[in-house]
Coordinates of C-alpha atoms in Angstrom, one line a residue:
M19 CA -0.2 -0.1 -0.2
K20 CA 1.1 3.5 -1.0
I21 CA 1.0 5.4 2.5
L22 CA 1.3 9.4 2.7
H23 CA 1.2 11.2 6.3
V24 CA 1.2 15.2 5.9
I25 CA 1.8 17.2 9.6
D26 CA 2.2 20.3 10.5
S27 CA 6.6 20.4 10.8
L28 CA 8.8 18.2 12.1
S29 CA 9.4 19.1 15.5
M30 CA 9.5 16.8 18.4
G31 CA 6.2 16.1 19.9
G32 CA 3.1 14.0 20.4
A33 CA 1.9 13.2 16.9
E34 CA 5.4 13.2 15.1
N35 CA 6.6 10.9 18.0
L36 CA 3.6 9.0 17.6
L37 CA 4.5 9.1 13.3
I38 CA 8.1 8.1 14.3
G39 CA 6.2 4.5 15.2
L40 CA 3.6 4.3 13.3
A41 CA 5.6 5.4 10.2
G42 CA 8.1 2.4 11.0
V43 CA 6.4 -0.6 11.5
Q44 CA 4.2 0.7 8.0
K45 CA 7.4 0.5 6.5
K46 CA 8.8 -2.7 7.8
R47 CA 6.0 -4.1 6.6
G48 CA 6.3 -4.0 3.0
N49 CA 4.1 0.0 2.4
A50 CA 5.8 2.4 0.2
V51 CA 5.6 5.4 3.1
T52 CA 6.0 9.1 2.8
V53 CA 5.9 12.1 5.1
L54 CA 5.1 14.9 4.1
A55 CA 6.1 18.1 6.4
L56 CA 4.5 21.7 5.7
Q57 CA 6.7 23.4 7.4
S58 CA 10.6 23.7 7.5
I59 CA 12.3 23.9 11.1
K60 CA 15.4 23.6 11.8
D61 CA 15.8 20.5 14.5
K62 CA 16.1 17.8 12.9
V63 CA 16.1 14.9 15.2
V64 CA 12.5 13.7 14.1
T65 CA 12.8 13.6 10.1
I66 CA 16.4 11.8 11.2
K67 CA 14.4 9.3 12.8
L68 CA 12.2 8.3 10.0
E69 CA 15.1 7.9 7.3
E70 CA 16.8 6.0 9.5
S71 CA 13.9 3.9 8.7
G72 CA 13.9 4.4 5.5
I73 CA 10.8 6.6 5.2
N74 CA 10.9 9.5 2.4
V75 CA 10.6 12.8 3.8
E76 CA 9.3 15.6 1.8
L77 CA 8.9 19.2 2.5
L78 CA 5.8 21.0 0.8
S79 CA 7.6 24.5 0.3
Q80 CA 9.8 26.4 2.2
R81 CA 8.3 30.2 0.0
I82 CA 5.0 30.1 2.3
G83 CA 3.7 30.1 5.7
L84 CA 1.8 26.9 7.8
H85 CA -1.0 29.3 8.0
N86 CA -1.5 30.2 4.7
P87 CA -4.2 29.4 2.0
L88 CA -1.9 28.4 -0.6
Q89 CA -0.7 24.7 0.8
I90 CA -4.5 23.5 -0.9
F91 CA -2.9 24.0 -4.3
L92 CA 0.4 22.8 -3.6
L93 CA -1.4 19.5 -2.1
I94 CA -3.3 19.1 -4.7
P95 CA -0.8 16.7 -7.0
W96 CA 0.2 14.9 -4.1
L97 CA -3.4 13.3 -3.2
R98 CA -3.4 12.1 -6.2
K99 CA -0.1 9.3 -6.0
Y100 CA -1.2 7.3 -2.5
D101 CA -3.6 4.3 -1.6
V102 CA -4.4 6.2 1.4
I103 CA -3.2 10.1 3.0
H104 CA -3.5 10.6 6.8
V105 CA -2.8 13.6 8.5
H106 CA -1.8 14.9 11.5
L107 CA -2.7 18.4 13.4
F108 CA -4.2 21.2 12.8
P109 CA -4.5 23.3 9.9
A110 CA -3.1 20.3 7.9
L111 CA -6.8 19.5 8.3
Y112 CA -8.0 22.3 6.6
W113 CA -5.4 22.3 3.5
V114 CA -5.6 18.7 3.2
G115 CA -9.3 18.4 3.8
F116 CA -9.7 21.1 1.0
A117 CA -7.4 20.1 -1.6
N118 CA -9.3 16.8 -1.5
L119 CA -12.8 18.8 -1.7
L120 CA -11.4 20.5 -4.9
T121 CA -10.4 17.2 -6.0
G122 CA -13.7 15.7 -6.1
K123 CA -12.5 13.8 -3.1
R124 CA -10.7 11.0 -5.0
S125 CA -8.0 10.6 -2.6
K126 CA -8.9 8.1 1.5
L127 CA -8.4 10.9 4.2
V128 CA -7.5 10.0 7.5
Y129 CA -7.3 11.8 10.3
T130 CA -6.0 11.7 13.5
E131 CA -7.1 13.5 16.3
H132 CA -4.3 14.3 18.5
S133 CA -6.0 15.0 21.8
T134 CA -8.7 15.8 24.1
K135 CA -9.5 19.4 23.9
N136 CA -8.2 22.0 21.5
R137 CA -8.8 25.9 21.2
R138 CA -11.2 25.5 18.0
R139 CA -14.2 23.7 19.7
S140 CA -14.9 26.5 22.1
H141 CA -14.8 29.6 18.8
P142 CA -18.0 29.2 17.2
V143 CA -17.0 29.8 13.4
L144 CA -14.2 27.4 14.0
R145 CA -16.2 24.5 15.6
R146 CA -18.8 24.3 12.3
V147 CA -15.6 24.8 10.2
D148 CA -14.2 21.7 11.8
D149 CA -17.4 19.9 11.9
F150 CA -17.7 20.8 7.9
V151 CA -14.3 19.3 7.1
Y152 CA -14.2 16.4 9.7
K153 CA -18.1 14.8 8.0
H154 CA -17.3 16.2 4.0
C155 CA -13.7 16.1 3.7
Y156 CA -11.9 12.9 5.2
N157 CA -13.1 8.7 5.1
K158 CA -12.7 8.3 8.7
I159 CA -11.7 10.3 11.7
I160 CA -9.6 8.3 14.7
A161 CA -8.8 9.8 17.9
C162 CA -5.9 8.5 20.1
A163 CA -7.6 7.2 23.0
D164 CA -11.4 6.5 24.3
K165 CA -11.2 9.8 26.6
A166 CA -10.8 11.5 23.0
L167 CA -12.6 9.3 21.8
E168 CA -15.4 10.7 24.1
T169 CA -14.5 14.8 23.8
F170 CA -14.6 14.5 20.2
Q171 CA -18.2 13.0 19.7
Q172 CA -19.6 15.6 22.5
V173 CA -18.9 18.7 20.8
Y174 CA -19.4 16.9 16.6
P175 CA -22.3 14.7 17.8
G176 CA -22.9 14.6 14.0
V177 CA -19.8 13.0 12.8
E178 CA -20.2 9.5 12.6
H179 CA -17.1 8.0 10.7
V180 CA -15.0 8.4 13.8
C181 CA -13.5 5.8 16.6
A182 CA -10.9 5.0 18.8
I183 CA -7.0 3.7 18.3
N184 CA -5.2 3.8 21.7
N185 CA -1.4 5.1 21.3
G186 CA 0.8 3.1 20.9
V187 CA 5.1 2.8 21.3
D188 CA 7.6 0.3 20.7
T189 CA 7.8 -1.2 24.8
K190 CA 11.1 -3.2 24.1
K191 CA 13.1 -0.3 23.2
Y192 CA 12.5 1.5 26.3
W193 CA 12.6 -1.8 28.5
E194 CA 16.3 -2.7 27.3
A195 CA 17.8 1.1 26.7
E196 CA 21.0 1.5 28.7
P197 CA 21.2 4.0 31.1
Y198 CA 23.5 6.4 32.2
T199 CA 24.8 7.9 34.8
K200 CA 23.1 10.3 36.6
E201 CA 26.2 12.2 37.1
E202 CA 27.4 11.8 32.4
L203 CA 24.1 13.3 32.0
L204 CA 23.1 16.0 34.3
G205 CA 26.7 16.2 36.2
I206 CA 25.0 15.0 39.6
P207 CA 25.3 12.6 42.0
E208 CA 24.1 9.3 41.9
D209 CA 21.9 9.1 45.1
S210 CA 20.2 11.9 43.3
F211 CA 16.5 11.6 42.7
V212 CA 15.8 13.2 39.2
V213 CA 12.1 13.5 38.1
T214 CA 12.1 14.0 34.1
M215 CA 9.3 15.3 32.1
V216 CA 9.4 15.1 28.3
A217 CA 7.0 17.2 26.2
R218 CA 7.2 20.5 24.8
F219 CA 7.0 24.2 27.0
M220 CA 3.4 24.6 26.1
F221 CA 1.1 26.7 28.3
M222 CA -0.7 23.9 28.7
K223 CA 1.9 21.5 29.5
R224 CA 2.4 23.2 32.7
Q225 CA 6.3 22.2 33.6
D226 CA 5.9 25.1 36.1
T227 CA 4.2 22.6 38.5
I228 CA 6.8 20.6 38.3
V229 CA 9.7 23.6 39.6
E230 CA 7.6 24.4 42.1
A231 CA 7.3 20.7 44.5
I232 CA 11.7 20.4 43.6
S233 CA 11.7 24.0 45.6
K234 CA 9.9 22.5 48.6
L235 CA 12.1 19.1 48.7
P236 CA 15.5 18.2 49.6
E237 CA 18.2 18.7 47.6
K238 CA 18.8 15.4 46.4
F239 CA 15.7 16.1 44.6
H240 CA 16.2 17.1 40.7
A241 CA 13.8 17.9 37.4
C242 CA 14.5 16.9 34.1
F243 CA 12.8 18.5 31.4
V244 CA 13.2 17.5 28.3
G245 CA 12.0 19.3 25.3
S246 CA 11.7 22.4 22.8
E247 CA 15.2 24.7 21.8
P248 CA 16.9 26.6 24.4
T249 CA 14.9 30.2 22.9
D250 CA 11.9 28.8 23.6
G251 CA 9.6 31.3 25.6
G252 CA 7.7 28.9 27.3
L253 CA 11.0 26.9 28.2
L254 CA 12.4 30.4 29.2
K255 CA 9.8 31.2 31.4
V256 CA 10.1 27.6 33.2
K257 CA 13.8 29.2 33.8
K258 CA 13.1 32.2 35.2
L259 CA 10.8 30.5 37.4
A260 CA 13.4 28.3 38.7
E261 CA 15.9 31.2 39.3
E262 CA 13.3 32.5 41.5
L263 CA 12.7 30.2 43.6
N264 CA 16.1 29.4 43.8
V265 CA 16.5 26.1 42.3
S266 CA 18.3 26.3 39.1
D267 CA 21.0 23.7 40.3
R268 CA 18.6 20.9 40.3
V269 CA 16.1 21.9 37.4
H270 CA 17.7 20.9 34.1
F271 CA 16.9 21.4 30.3
L272 CA 18.3 19.0 28.2
Y273 CA 16.1 20.6 25.3
I274 CA 15.6 18.1 21.7
R275 CA 17.0 15.1 22.5
P276 CA 17.8 11.9 20.6
D277 CA 18.1 9.5 22.9
V278 CA 15.1 9.8 25.4
P279 CA 14.8 6.1 25.7
R280 CA 18.1 6.2 28.0
I281 CA 17.5 9.7 29.8
L282 CA 13.9 8.2 31.3
K283 CA 16.0 5.1 32.0
T284 CA 18.5 6.9 33.9
S285 CA 15.4 8.8 35.9
D286 CA 13.9 7.6 39.0
V287 CA 10.4 9.0 37.5
V288 CA 8.4 9.8 35.2
M289 CA 6.0 12.5 34.6
M290 CA 3.6 14.5 33.0
S291 CA 1.7 17.7 34.7
S292 CA -0.6 18.8 31.6
E293 CA -3.6 20.4 31.7
H294 CA -5.0 17.3 28.8
E295 CA -3.7 15.4 27.2
G296 CA -4.5 12.8 24.4
L297 CA -2.9 9.6 24.8
S298 CA 0.3 11.1 26.1
L299 CA 2.9 8.5 24.4
S300 CA 5.7 10.6 27.1
S301 CA 3.4 8.9 29.5
I302 CA 3.8 5.0 28.1
E303 CA 7.7 5.2 27.1
G304 CA 7.9 5.9 30.9
M305 CA 6.0 2.9 32.2
A306 CA 8.2 1.1 29.5
A307 CA 11.6 1.8 30.9
G308 CA 10.3 0.0 34.2
K309 CA 9.5 3.9 36.2
P310 CA 7.0 5.0 38.1
F311 CA 4.6 7.2 36.5
V312 CA 2.9 10.2 38.4
A313 CA 0.5 12.5 36.8
T314 CA -2.1 15.1 37.2
D315 CA -5.9 13.6 37.6
V316 CA -7.3 14.8 33.9
N317 CA -8.3 13.7 30.5
G318 CA -5.7 11.7 28.5
L319 CA -3.7 10.9 31.6
R320 CA -6.2 9.5 34.0
E321 CA -7.4 6.7 31.5
V322 CA -3.5 6.0 31.2
V323 CA -3.0 5.6 34.8
K324 CA -5.5 3.7 35.9
G325 CA -4.1 2.6 38.8
A326 CA -0.6 1.7 37.8
G327 CA 1.2 5.3 38.2
E328 CA 0.3 7.4 40.7
L329 CA -2.2 11.2 40.3
F330 CA -2.2 14.6 41.3
E331 CA -4.5 17.9 41.6
L332 CA -3.4 19.7 38.5
Y333 CA -2.0 22.7 39.7
N334 CA -0.7 21.2 43.3
S335 CA 2.2 21.2 43.9
D336 CA 2.2 21.2 46.9
Q337 CA 0.5 16.7 47.1
L338 CA 3.1 16.0 44.3
T339 CA 5.8 17.0 46.4
E340 CA 4.3 14.1 48.6
I341 CA 4.4 12.1 46.4
L342 CA 7.3 12.5 45.0
A343 CA 9.1 12.4 48.7
K344 CA 6.8 9.0 49.5
L345 CA 8.3 7.2 45.9
E346 CA 11.8 8.2 47.3
S347 CA 11.6 7.2 50.9
D348 CA 9.5 3.8 50.8
K349 CA 11.1 1.5 48.4
A350 CA 8.1 -1.0 48.3
Y351 CA 5.7 1.7 47.5
Y352 CA 8.1 2.5 44.9
E353 CA 8.9 -1.2 43.5
D354 CA 5.5 -2.1 43.1
M355 CA 4.2 1.2 41.1
V356 CA 7.2 -0.1 39.0
G357 CA 5.7 -3.5 38.5
R358 CA 2.1 -2.0 37.8
C359 CA 3.4 0.8 35.2
R360 CA 5.3 -2.0 33.4
K361 CA 2.2 -3.9 33.1
R362 CA 0.1 -1.3 32.2
A363 CA 2.3 -0.4 29.4
D364 CA 2.2 -3.8 27.5
E365 CA -1.3 -2.5 27.1
F366 CA 0.5 -0.3 24.5
D367 CA 2.6 -1.7 22.2
I368 CA 3.0 -0.3 18.4
Q369 CA 2.3 -3.8 17.3
R370 CA -0.8 -3.3 18.4
M371 CA -1.8 0.1 16.9
V372 CA -0.4 -0.8 13.2
D373 CA -2.9 -3.5 13.7
Q374 CA -5.9 -1.0 13.6
Y375 CA -4.7 1.7 11.7
M376 CA -4.1 -0.7 8.6
E377 CA -7.5 -2.8 9.3
E378 CA -8.9 0.9 9.1
Y379 CA -6.9 1.4 6.3
N380 CA -8.3 -1.6 4.4
K381 CA -11.8 -0.9 5.2
L382 CA -11.3 2.2 3.1
M383 CA -9.6 0.6 0.0
T384 CA -13.1 -1.5 0.0
L385 CA -14.8 2.1 -0.8

C-alpha cells in the first residue's frame, strides 16, 4: 500500500513521536511510506529518525507559511499519488481536507485527533468549520484514545465515521535502553532522585508545577526536562521560575534529544503535569522504561494511569511534593508502582496500534 502522512512540521512532540513509530512499522511491513511536512524547522531529530527507518521525508514548500491557504493548491498533486493520505494536526487538517474537496474527494483521507481538547472547539466559527471538514472532507477520523473519542463526540455529535485507536510505543526499546549515569547525564551524584518530563514547553504542559514541587523538596531531588529549543519562550519562563525559587542547580533542561529512552531509563520517576492530553506517548514510554509514572488527574492522563501510577490534582504542587517524597523514601511503594506501570505499558504496544490502523486503511480501500 502507498501511504502518505501529512503533518504541520517535524518538530519533536507527541504527534511527531507517534508518526515515527507508526510510519516505521508500516514501512517494515512492506508498505511504501512517505512523510510530507508543510513547514521546515531547524531541528532534524524527527527527520533523522524517520529516514533511519527508510521513510521518504519531503517538504511541501519553503516559500509559504504554514497558515497560508496556498498550501491547499500545492497539496493537490500529492493527493493523487497515494492509496491513503493520513493527516496529523491543525492546520494540515484544513489544507489537506480542502485540497481533497477541490479534487472531487478522489483520495482516501484519514485524520488522527491527537488531543482531548483544542481552542477551535470553543470558537463558534472554527467549531463549525471543523464540523464541515470532518464530515465532508475525510473518510475516517481516529481519536488517539477512548477519552479523546468521548470528548470529540460531545463537540461533533454529527460526525459518524469516527473511532478510537490507542496510541502505542515500542515498549521493548524503552525497557532495554541502556541508562546513563546521573553524573554523565546531568553532572549530579548517583544518589540524586531525578524526576523527568518529556514535552514541549507549551502553556498547557505546566512544567512550572514540577519546579514548584522541587523547590519544596530536599536537595537530592532534581527535575529534568526534555523538549523545545533553548530559545523557546515557554522554556525560558520555566527557567526564570527556577531562578526565582533558587533551584536552578536542581532543574535541568536537556532541550530536544534523540536519546529519550536512555534518559528515561536514567530517571527515577517519569511525570506529566499537563492540563489535558490525548493519549500521552511520553507517559507510556516512561512506564515502558520501568519507572513509576506520576501525572495530573485530567483527561487523557487518568485513563493511562488507571491505578498503575499516581495522580495529583492539577496545579497542586504540594500534593505532588508528597507523592515524590513517598516514592523516594518508601522502596516497597516504589517497586510496586514500577511493576504496575510496566504491566500497563504492555497494553499500548505499537504493533497492536499499527494492526488497527492498517485495518482501517484496508476498509477504506474497499469503498
